[in-house]
Coordinates of C-alpha atoms in Angstrom, one line a residue:
M291 CA 14.0 34.2 20.3
Q292 CA 14.4 36.6 17.3
T293 CA 12.3 35.9 13.9
V294 CA 13.1 37.4 10.2
E295 CA 11.5 36.1 7.2
T296 CA 14.0 35.2 4.5
L297 CA 11.3 34.0 1.6
N298 CA 7.9 34.6 0.7
E299 CA 7.2 33.6 -3.0
G300 CA 4.2 31.5 -3.9
L301 CA 3.7 28.6 -1.2
K302 CA 7.0 28.7 -0.3
R303 CA 8.5 30.0 3.4
A304 CA 11.7 30.6 4.9
Y305 CA 13.1 32.2 8.3
T306 CA 16.1 32.6 10.5
L307 CA 15.5 31.9 14.1
K308 CA 17.8 33.3 16.7
I309 CA 17.9 31.8 20.0
T310 CA 20.1 33.5 22.5
A311 CA 22.9 31.7 24.5
K312 CA 20.8 33.1 27.4
D313 CA 17.7 31.3 26.6
I314 CA 19.4 28.2 25.9
D315 CA 22.0 28.8 29.4
S316 CA 18.7 29.2 31.4
R317 CA 16.8 26.0 30.0
V318 CA 20.5 24.2 31.1
D319 CA 20.3 25.6 34.6
A320 CA 16.5 24.3 34.8
E321 CA 17.6 21.2 33.9
V322 CA 20.5 20.6 36.3
K323 CA 18.2 21.5 38.9
R324 CA 15.8 19.1 37.9
V325 CA 18.1 16.2 37.3
A326 CA 20.8 16.8 40.2
P327 CA 18.9 15.2 43.2
Q328 CA 19.0 11.9 41.0
V329 CA 22.6 11.9 40.2
K330 CA 24.9 10.0 41.6
M331 CA 28.7 10.4 42.4
P332 CA 31.2 9.1 44.9
G333 CA 32.2 11.0 47.8
F334 CA 28.3 12.6 47.9
R335 CA 25.0 11.4 49.3
P336 CA 22.4 11.0 46.7
G337 CA 21.0 14.1 46.1
K338 CA 23.6 16.0 47.5
V339 CA 25.9 16.3 44.6
P340 CA 26.8 20.4 44.1
T341 CA 25.1 21.5 40.7
N342 CA 28.0 23.0 39.1
L343 CA 29.5 19.3 39.5
V344 CA 26.3 18.2 37.9
R345 CA 26.6 20.8 35.1
K346 CA 30.5 19.8 34.3
M347 CA 30.0 16.2 33.8
H348 CA 26.5 16.8 32.1
G349 CA 26.5 20.0 30.7
E350 CA 27.4 19.5 26.8
A351 CA 24.8 16.6 26.5
L352 CA 22.0 19.1 28.4
A353 CA 23.1 21.9 26.5
Q354 CA 22.1 20.2 23.6
D355 CA 18.6 19.0 24.7
A356 CA 18.1 22.8 25.8
L357 CA 18.9 23.4 21.9
N358 CA 16.7 20.9 20.6
S359 CA 13.8 21.6 22.6
S360 CA 14.2 25.5 22.0
I361 CA 14.3 24.7 18.4
Q362 CA 11.4 22.6 19.0
E363 CA 9.3 25.5 21.0
G364 CA 10.4 28.2 18.5
I365 CA 9.3 26.5 15.4
Q366 CA 5.7 25.9 16.8
Q367 CA 5.8 29.4 18.1
L368 CA 6.7 30.5 14.1
L369 CA 3.9 28.8 13.2
V370 CA 1.6 29.9 15.7
E371 CA 2.1 33.7 15.2
H372 CA 2.4 33.9 11.7
K373 CA -0.9 31.2 11.0
L374 CA 1.2 28.6 8.8
R375 CA -0.1 25.4 7.7
P376 CA 3.1 23.4 6.8
A377 CA 2.2 20.9 3.8
M378 CA 5.3 18.7 4.8
Q379 CA 7.3 18.5 7.8
P380 CA 9.4 22.0 7.6
S381 CA 13.2 21.9 7.1
V382 CA 15.4 22.7 9.9
S383 CA 18.9 23.3 9.6
L384 CA 21.8 25.0 12.0
E385 CA 23.8 27.7 10.3
G386 CA 27.0 26.9 11.5
D387 CA 28.6 24.9 14.1
Y388 CA 26.9 25.4 17.6
E389 CA 29.2 26.5 19.8
A390 CA 28.2 26.8 24.0
G391 CA 27.7 30.1 25.1
K392 CA 26.6 31.8 21.8
D393 CA 23.7 32.7 19.8
A394 CA 22.4 30.0 17.7
E395 CA 20.6 30.7 14.4
I396 CA 18.2 28.4 13.0
K397 CA 16.9 27.8 9.4
V398 CA 13.5 27.2 8.9
E399 CA 12.1 26.1 5.1
L400 CA 8.7 25.0 4.6
E401 CA 5.9 25.4 2.2
V402 CA 2.4 26.2 3.3
L403 CA -0.4 24.6 2.3
P404 CA -2.9 27.2 -0.2
D405 CA -5.9 29.0 0.7
V406 CA -8.4 26.3 -1.2
P407 CA -11.6 28.2 -2.6
T408 CA -14.6 27.0 -1.5
P409 CA -15.3 23.9 -3.4
S410 CA -18.9 23.8 -5.2
I411 CA -20.5 20.9 -4.5
D412 CA -24.3 21.9 -5.6
G413 CA -25.4 20.3 -8.5
L414 CA -23.3 17.3 -8.4
K415 CA -24.9 14.5 -10.8
L416 CA -24.0 10.9 -10.6
E417 CA -25.1 7.6 -12.1
R418 CA -24.7 4.8 -10.2
L419 CA -24.4 1.3 -11.8
T420 CA -25.7 -1.5 -10.3
V421 CA -25.4 -5.0 -11.2
P422 CA -27.9 -7.6 -9.6
A423 CA -26.3 -10.9 -7.9
D424 CA -28.0 -13.2 -10.1
D425 CA -28.0 -17.1 -9.5
A426 CA -25.6 -17.5 -12.9
A427 CA -23.1 -15.4 -11.2
V428 CA -23.5 -17.9 -7.9
N429 CA -23.6 -20.7 -10.3
E430 CA -20.4 -19.7 -12.3
Q431 CA -18.7 -19.3 -8.9
L432 CA -19.7 -22.6 -7.5
Q433 CA -18.3 -24.2 -10.6
Q434 CA -15.2 -22.1 -10.2
L435 CA -14.8 -23.5 -6.8
A436 CA -15.6 -27.1 -7.9
G437 CA -12.8 -26.8 -10.5
Q438 CA -10.5 -26.2 -7.8
Q439 CA -11.4 -28.8 -5.6
K440 CA -10.6 -31.5 -7.8
N441 CA -11.2 -35.2 -6.7
W442 CA -8.1 -37.1 -7.5
E443 CA -8.3 -40.7 -8.3
D444 CA -5.7 -43.5 -9.0
A445 CA -5.0 -43.8 -12.5
P446 CA -4.5 -47.4 -14.1
A447 CA -1.3 -48.7 -14.1
K448 CA -0.2 -47.9 -17.4
H449 CA -1.6 -44.6 -17.6
K450 CA 0.5 -42.1 -19.3
A451 CA 0.4 -38.4 -17.5
A452 CA -1.3 -36.0 -19.7
E453 CA -2.1 -32.3 -19.3
G454 CA -4.3 -31.9 -16.4
D455 CA -3.5 -35.2 -14.8
Q456 CA -1.8 -34.6 -11.0
V457 CA 1.9 -36.4 -10.7
T458 CA 3.5 -36.7 -7.1
M459 CA 6.9 -37.3 -7.3
D460 CA 10.3 -37.4 -5.3
F461 CA 12.9 -35.1 -6.5
V462 CA 16.7 -34.1 -6.4
G463 CA 17.9 -31.1 -7.7
K464 CA 21.6 -30.9 -9.2
T465 CA 23.6 -28.1 -10.8
E466 CA 25.2 -28.3 -14.0
D467 CA 28.0 -30.1 -12.4
G468 CA 25.9 -32.9 -10.9
V469 CA 26.3 -31.2 -7.7
A470 CA 23.2 -31.3 -5.6
F471 CA 22.1 -28.0 -4.3
E472 CA 20.7 -26.8 -0.9
G473 CA 16.7 -26.8 -1.1
G474 CA 16.7 -29.0 -4.2
T475 CA 15.4 -32.3 -2.6
G476 CA 11.8 -33.0 -1.7
T477 CA 9.7 -36.3 -1.8
D478 CA 5.8 -37.0 -2.5
M479 CA 5.5 -33.1 -4.1
S480 CA 2.4 -32.8 -6.2
V481 CA 1.8 -31.0 -9.1
E482 CA -1.2 -30.9 -11.8
I483 CA 0.5 -30.9 -15.3
G484 CA -0.8 -27.7 -16.9
T485 CA -1.2 -25.2 -13.8
G486 CA 2.2 -23.3 -14.9
R487 CA 3.0 -23.8 -11.0
L488 CA 6.6 -24.9 -11.9
I489 CA 9.3 -23.5 -13.7
P490 CA 9.3 -23.1 -17.0
G491 CA 9.7 -26.7 -18.9
F492 CA 9.3 -29.0 -15.9
E493 CA 5.9 -29.5 -15.9
E494 CA 5.8 -30.1 -20.0
Q495 CA 8.4 -33.3 -19.1
L496 CA 6.2 -34.5 -17.2
V497 CA 4.1 -35.5 -20.1
G498 CA 4.1 -39.6 -20.6
V499 CA 5.4 -40.5 -17.0
K500 CA 3.8 -43.5 -15.2
A501 CA 3.5 -44.6 -11.6
G502 CA 7.0 -46.0 -11.0
D503 CA 8.8 -44.3 -13.4
E504 CA 12.5 -43.0 -12.8
K505 CA 13.2 -39.9 -15.1
T506 CA 15.9 -37.1 -15.0
I507 CA 14.9 -33.8 -16.9
S508 CA 16.6 -30.6 -17.4
V509 CA 15.7 -27.0 -17.0
T510 CA 16.9 -23.4 -16.7
F511 CA 15.9 -21.1 -14.2
P512 CA 14.4 -17.6 -14.9
E513 CA 16.6 -14.7 -14.9
D514 CA 14.7 -13.1 -12.5
Y515 CA 14.5 -16.1 -10.0
G516 CA 14.0 -15.4 -6.2
A517 CA 17.4 -17.6 -5.5
K518 CA 20.2 -15.6 -6.7
D519 CA 22.1 -18.1 -7.1
L520 CA 20.3 -20.3 -9.3
A521 CA 18.9 -17.4 -11.1
G522 CA 19.6 -17.8 -15.2
K523 CA 21.5 -21.1 -14.6
P524 CA 20.9 -24.8 -15.9
A525 CA 20.1 -27.5 -13.4
T526 CA 18.7 -31.1 -13.7
F527 CA 15.9 -32.9 -11.6
D528 CA 15.9 -36.8 -10.9
L529 CA 12.4 -37.8 -10.3
K530 CA 10.8 -41.0 -9.1
I531 CA 7.2 -41.1 -10.2
T532 CA 5.3 -42.5 -6.9
A533 CA 1.6 -41.9 -8.3
V534 CA -0.4 -40.4 -11.1
K535 CA -4.0 -39.3 -10.5
T536 CA -6.9 -38.4 -12.9
A537 CA -9.4 -35.7 -11.9
G538 CA -12.7 -37.5 -11.2
E539 CA -16.2 -35.4 -11.4
T540 CA -16.9 -33.1 -8.3
K541 CA -20.5 -33.0 -7.6
I542 CA -21.6 -29.9 -6.0
D543 CA -23.7 -31.3 -2.9
D544 CA -24.0 -31.4 0.5
D545 CA -20.8 -33.2 0.9
F546 CA -18.8 -30.9 -1.3
A547 CA -20.1 -28.1 1.1
K548 CA -19.1 -30.1 4.1
A549 CA -15.4 -30.9 2.5
L550 CA -15.0 -27.0 2.9
G551 CA -16.1 -26.9 6.1
L552 CA -19.6 -25.7 5.4
Q553 CA -22.9 -27.1 7.3
D554 CA -24.5 -27.4 3.8
L555 CA -24.9 -26.1 0.3
E556 CA -27.3 -23.3 0.8
Q557 CA -24.6 -22.0 3.7
L558 CA -21.9 -22.2 0.8
T559 CA -24.1 -20.7 -1.8
G560 CA -25.5 -18.1 0.6
L561 CA -21.9 -17.1 1.3
L562 CA -20.4 -16.8 -2.7
K563 CA -23.8 -14.7 -3.1
G564 CA -22.5 -12.3 -0.1
Q565 CA -19.2 -12.0 -1.4
I566 CA -20.3 -11.2 -5.0
E567 CA -22.6 -8.8 -3.9
Q568 CA -19.7 -7.0 -1.7
Q569 CA -17.9 -7.0 -5.0
L570 CA -20.2 -5.8 -6.9
N571 CA -21.5 -2.9 -4.4
G572 CA -17.5 -2.1 -4.8
L573 CA -17.5 -1.8 -8.8
T574 CA -20.6 0.4 -8.7
R575 CA -18.9 2.7 -5.6
T576 CA -15.4 2.7 -7.7
Y577 CA -17.5 4.0 -10.8
M578 CA -19.7 6.7 -9.0
K579 CA -16.4 7.9 -6.7
R580 CA -14.4 8.3 -10.1
K581 CA -17.4 10.6 -11.8
L582 CA -17.1 12.1 -8.6
L583 CA -14.0 13.2 -8.4
D584 CA -13.9 13.9 -12.2
Q585 CA -16.2 16.5 -11.4
L586 CA -14.6 18.3 -8.2
A587 CA -11.3 18.2 -10.4
A588 CA -13.0 19.9 -13.5
G589 CA -14.5 22.5 -11.2
H590 CA -11.5 23.7 -9.4
D591 CA -7.6 24.9 -10.1
F592 CA -5.4 25.9 -7.8
P593 CA -1.7 26.0 -7.1
V594 CA -0.7 23.0 -4.9
P595 CA 2.5 22.5 -3.0
P596 CA 5.4 21.3 -5.0
S597 CA 7.0 19.1 -2.0
M598 CA 3.5 17.1 -2.0
V599 CA 3.2 16.7 -5.8
D600 CA 6.8 15.5 -5.9
A601 CA 5.9 13.2 -2.9
E602 CA 2.8 11.8 -4.7
F603 CA 4.9 11.7 -7.4
Q604 CA 7.5 9.3 -5.7
Q605 CA 4.9 7.0 -4.6
I606 CA 3.8 6.6 -7.9
W607 CA 6.8 6.1 -9.9
H608 CA 8.4 3.8 -7.1
Q609 CA 5.8 1.2 -7.7
L610 CA 5.5 1.6 -11.3
V611 CA 9.3 1.0 -11.4
H612 CA 8.9 -2.1 -9.5
E613 CA 6.5 -3.3 -11.6
T614 CA 8.8 -3.2 -14.8
E615 CA 11.0 -5.7 -12.9
H616 CA 8.4 -8.1 -13.5
E617 CA 7.8 -7.3 -17.1
A618 CA 9.3 -9.9 -19.8
D619 CA 11.4 -6.5 -21.0
P620 CA 12.2 -4.6 -18.2
A621 CA 14.7 -2.4 -20.0
A622 CA 12.1 -1.6 -22.4
A623 CA 9.1 -1.2 -20.2
L624 CA 11.5 1.1 -18.1
A625 CA 12.4 3.0 -21.0
E626 CA 8.5 3.2 -22.1
L627 CA 7.7 4.8 -18.5
E628 CA 10.3 7.2 -18.7
S629 CA 9.0 8.4 -21.9
E630 CA 5.8 9.3 -19.7
R631 CA 7.4 11.0 -16.8
D632 CA 5.5 14.2 -17.4
D633 CA 2.3 12.8 -17.6
Y634 CA 2.5 10.8 -13.8
L635 CA 3.5 14.5 -12.6
K636 CA 0.4 15.7 -13.9
I637 CA -1.3 12.9 -12.1
A638 CA 0.6 13.5 -8.8
E639 CA -0.6 17.1 -9.0
R640 CA -4.5 16.4 -9.9
R641 CA -4.2 13.9 -7.1
V642 CA -2.6 16.3 -4.5
R643 CA -5.5 19.1 -5.6
L644 CA -8.2 16.7 -4.9
G645 CA -6.8 15.8 -1.6
L646 CA -6.9 19.3 -0.6
L647 CA -10.5 19.5 -1.6
L648 CA -11.9 16.7 0.1
S649 CA -10.2 17.7 3.0
E650 CA -11.4 21.4 2.9
I651 CA -15.0 19.6 1.8
G652 CA -14.7 17.6 5.2
T653 CA -14.0 20.6 7.4
A654 CA -16.3 22.9 5.8
N655 CA -19.2 20.0 6.7
G656 CA -17.9 19.3 10.1
I657 CA -17.1 16.1 9.0
E658 CA -14.6 14.0 11.3
V659 CA -13.2 10.7 12.3
T660 CA -13.9 10.0 15.8
Q661 CA -11.8 9.4 18.8
Q662 CA -13.7 5.4 18.9
E663 CA -12.7 5.1 15.0
M664 CA -9.8 6.3 15.2
N665 CA -8.8 3.9 18.3
R666 CA -9.9 1.0 15.9
L667 CA -7.6 2.1 13.1
V668 CA -4.7 2.1 15.5
A669 CA -5.6 -1.6 16.8
Q670 CA -6.2 -2.9 13.3
A671 CA -3.1 -1.5 12.1
A672 CA -1.1 -2.4 15.2
Q673 CA -2.1 -6.1 15.2
Q674 CA 0.2 -6.2 12.0
Y675 CA 3.2 -6.1 14.6
G676 CA 4.7 -8.6 17.0
P677 CA 4.2 -7.4 21.1
E678 CA 7.2 -5.7 21.2
D679 CA 7.3 -3.7 17.8
R680 CA 3.2 -3.3 18.3
Q681 CA 4.3 -1.0 21.4
R682 CA 6.7 0.9 19.5
F683 CA 4.0 1.2 16.5
M684 CA 1.7 3.1 19.5
Q685 CA 4.3 5.4 20.4
Y686 CA 5.3 6.3 17.2
L687 CA 2.1 7.4 16.1
Q688 CA 1.8 9.2 19.1
Q689 CA 4.7 11.3 18.4
E690 CA 4.1 11.3 14.8
P691 CA 1.0 13.6 14.2
M692 CA 1.5 13.0 10.2
A693 CA 1.7 9.3 10.6
A694 CA -1.6 9.3 12.5
A695 CA -3.4 11.5 10.3
Q696 CA -2.4 9.2 7.5
L697 CA -3.8 6.1 9.3
R698 CA -7.0 8.8 9.4
A699 CA -7.1 9.9 5.9
P700 CA -8.7 6.6 4.1
L701 CA -11.7 6.8 6.1
F702 CA -11.9 10.7 6.4
E703 CA -11.9 10.4 2.6
D704 CA -15.1 7.5 2.7
K705 CA -17.0 9.5 4.9
V706 CA -16.5 13.0 2.5
V707 CA -17.5 10.9 -0.2
D708 CA -20.2 9.6 1.3
F709 CA -21.5 12.9 2.5
L710 CA -21.1 13.7 -1.5
F711 CA -23.0 10.9 -2.9
D712 CA -26.0 11.9 -0.3
K713 CA -25.9 15.5 -1.5
A714 CA -25.5 14.6 -5.5
E715 CA -28.3 13.9 -7.8
V716 CA -28.4 10.3 -8.3
S717 CA -29.9 7.9 -11.2
D718 CA -29.9 4.4 -11.1
R719 CA -29.2 2.3 -14.3
E720 CA -28.6 -1.7 -14.0
V721 CA -25.9 -2.9 -16.1
T722 CA -24.2 -6.2 -16.6
R723 CA -21.2 -6.9 -14.7
E724 CA -18.9 -6.9 -17.9
E725 CA -20.7 -3.5 -18.5
L726 CA -19.7 -2.1 -15.0
E727 CA -16.0 -3.3 -15.9
A728 CA -16.1 -1.7 -19.2
A729 CA -17.1 1.6 -18.0
I730 CA -14.6 1.8 -15.3
E731 CA -12.0 0.8 -17.8
S732 CA -12.9 2.8 -20.3
D733 CA -11.3 6.2 -20.9
E734 CA -14.8 7.7 -20.5
G735 CA -14.7 6.2 -17.2
F736 CA -11.4 7.2 -16.3
D737 CA -12.0 10.8 -17.3
T738 CA -9.9 13.1 -15.3
G739 CA -12.1 15.9 -15.9
T740 CA -9.5 18.4 -17.6
H741 CA -11.0 19.1 -20.9
S742 CA -11.8 22.4 -19.7
H743 CA -8.4 22.8 -18.8
D744 CA -6.0 22.1 -21.6
H745 CA -3.2 22.5 -19.9
D746 CA -4.1 19.7 -17.7
N747 CA -5.2 17.4 -20.3
H748 CA -2.3 15.1 -20.5
K749 CA -3.7 11.6 -20.8
P750 CA -2.2 10.1 -23.9
K751 CA -4.6 8.3 -26.1
A752 CA -3.4 5.0 -25.5
K753 CA -2.4 3.9 -22.1
K754 CA -1.7 0.8 -20.2
A755 CA -3.1 -0.5 -17.4
A756 CA -1.2 0.9 -14.9
K757 CA -1.4 4.3 -15.6
K758 CA -4.9 4.2 -15.8
D759 CA -4.9 3.5 -12.5
A760 CA -2.7 5.9 -11.2
D761 CA -4.7 8.8 -12.7
A762 CA -8.0 7.3 -12.5
D763 CA -7.5 6.9 -8.6
A764 CA -6.7 10.2 -7.9
G765 CA -7.8 10.6 -4.7
E766 CA -9.2 7.1 -4.1
A767 CA -8.2 4.7 -1.3
D768 CA -10.8 1.8 -2.9
A769 CA -11.1 2.3 -6.7
K770 CA -8.5 -0.5 -8.0
K771 CA -8.9 -2.0 -11.3
P772 CA -11.7 -4.4 -11.2
T773 CA -10.9 -8.0 -11.0
R774 CA -13.4 -10.9 -11.0
A775 CA -14.5 -13.1 -8.2
K776 CA -11.8 -14.4 -5.8
K777 CA -11.0 -18.1 -5.7
V778 CA -12.9 -20.2 -3.4
E779 CA -11.1 -22.1 -0.6
K780 CA -12.1 -24.1 2.5
A781 CA -14.4 -22.4 5.3
D782 CA -13.5 -19.0 5.1
I783 CA -14.4 -18.8 1.7
E784 CA -11.0 -16.8 1.0
P785 CA -8.4 -17.5 -1.7
A786 CA -5.7 -19.3 -0.5
A787 CA -2.7 -17.0 -0.1
P788 CA 0.6 -18.2 -3.0
G789 CA 3.4 -20.0 -1.3
D790 CA 6.9 -18.9 -1.7
E791 CA 8.1 -22.3 -3.7
L792 CA 11.2 -21.9 -5.1
V793 CA 10.1 -23.7 -8.6
E794 CA 7.0 -21.4 -8.9
A795 CA 6.6 -20.2 -12.4
E796 CA 8.0 -16.8 -11.5
P797 CA 9.0 -15.1 -8.3
V798 CA 6.2 -13.8 -6.0
K799 CA 5.6 -10.4 -6.2
K800 CA 5.9 -8.2 -3.1
A801 CA 4.3 -5.3 -2.5
A802 CA 6.5 -2.0 -3.2
T803 CA 7.3 -0.8 0.4
K804 CA 6.3 3.0 0.0
K805 CA 6.5 5.9 2.6
A806 CA 3.3 8.0 2.7
P807 CA 3.8 11.7 1.6
A808 CA 2.8 13.7 5.0
K809 CA -0.1 15.5 4.2
K810 CA -2.5 17.8 5.7
A811 CA -4.0 16.4 8.3
E812 CA -7.0 15.1 7.1
A813 CA -6.0 15.5 3.6
A814 CA -7.5 12.4 1.5
E815 CA -4.7 9.9 0.2
A816 CA -5.3 8.2 -3.1
E817 CA -4.6 4.2 -4.1
E818 CA -1.3 4.4 -2.4
A819 CA -2.3 5.2 1.2
P820 CA -1.2 3.3 4.1
A821 CA -3.4 0.3 4.0
K822 CA -3.5 -2.6 6.3
P823 CA -0.7 -5.6 5.1
A824 CA -2.7 -8.7 3.9
K825 CA -2.2 -11.4 6.3
K826 CA 0.5 -14.2 4.6
A827 CA -0.5 -17.9 5.0
P828 CA 2.2 -19.6 7.0
A829 CA 4.8 -20.3 4.3
K830 CA 5.9 -23.5 3.3
K831 CA 9.2 -24.8 3.8
K832 CA 11.4 -23.8 1.1
T833 CA 12.5 -26.5 -1.4
D834 CA 14.2 -26.4 -5.0
A835 CA 11.2 -28.4 -6.1
E836 CA 8.3 -26.6 -4.8

């Protein structure tokens, strides 16, 4: 094989590989000899078909296979001989149409990883903001939980439903021409007035109804409604009110805990406290990690492969565009987003640079993900698939090293971050949860560390939360915008998954499907790193009234 370098500019490289006809033909001969014993042909005993006939029958396919294997070996040889570390999968193209018996010329284009300067990790100083999980926080969670687990009691016969009451009804949904539509009929549907669970205007028209009432209400489905044939269309619902209930007092005691599947109130309190501590520890780590990354970004500046930046940008952009679809004015939100495109490109560049820095630090200090840890990651990811797809997923990881690297990256990154935490001089300060969240949300808390590099100071004074997340989460897998404690449901103390009711207030937002960029084998992923999909609760049967 002959190799000619045709481009060496910055991080870009291009080569022409010439694979001779002789090399391809010898591979075909070897393959013919290998498969001949298995070939069956009328008039010949098994394994006795002449090789020239085998070649005549399968020569074209074997030649193509031989060319493909030659290309793969040629690329691997090219990478080894020229000591190339591709940033992304090389682009490979065949010059012209390949003809059997002739040489093949292959064009290989790629971007290489830069030589990352030895990262400076001495002198790191971090502040650890801690929040104690006190009784007040636990009691607040108990009260929220009690509010979710309301004790419904039948209202007096002539009681008119008001906001906060629960109404149970049978219903038939009809289009504006009076025809009942598919999925629009249901019985014994219960809804608490004022929760905003149903489409706009539905719950408000339940105010004043009594048990036994029959009523027809008019509504208009939202423009972005999930069922396209109903989106933006007017409809009516014939209702029969079967029950009206009011919320009784929910006592927080052992019986309350047992209703959730627990032994007693002490166990419930302990579980809630543990959950709160886990959330607070996550916020503390988020703040420390962002500050750590800011210091790394401020102290290092080197060119990064444009292809990696573009791939990272596409991830960010895809998610943000998806989010604009759920804004009150999607067109205006998209226009605003477009005006900030350059800012997000710089954010993507920062994230790629930080990923390479963390990778270099990890490699230089012998940090690695063990095979046992990798096996556990693969097993966890594979659980999201059915038996047949699970096997294909395992094979895919074996055949695609970069896909396996992306699965490994978040854990590798966390190990590097923990290593740097140990190296840093850490001071502790106790704060309230509100102060910690404010520190994470503030511009200071989201400091990208670029003030020493004017050309990188890309953050506008005012920016929306999505932008803060994209910027601050550079190189992070766990630094998402903090939220309040989750709702607590039943014995597992986990929030209930949203259903897929047709008459919900708005369509359930589905996570955008993102193809993670192929990075350096150990390059740390950012927030959009491949993550284990959340398990969905069994979907309820779709109706047009729930």
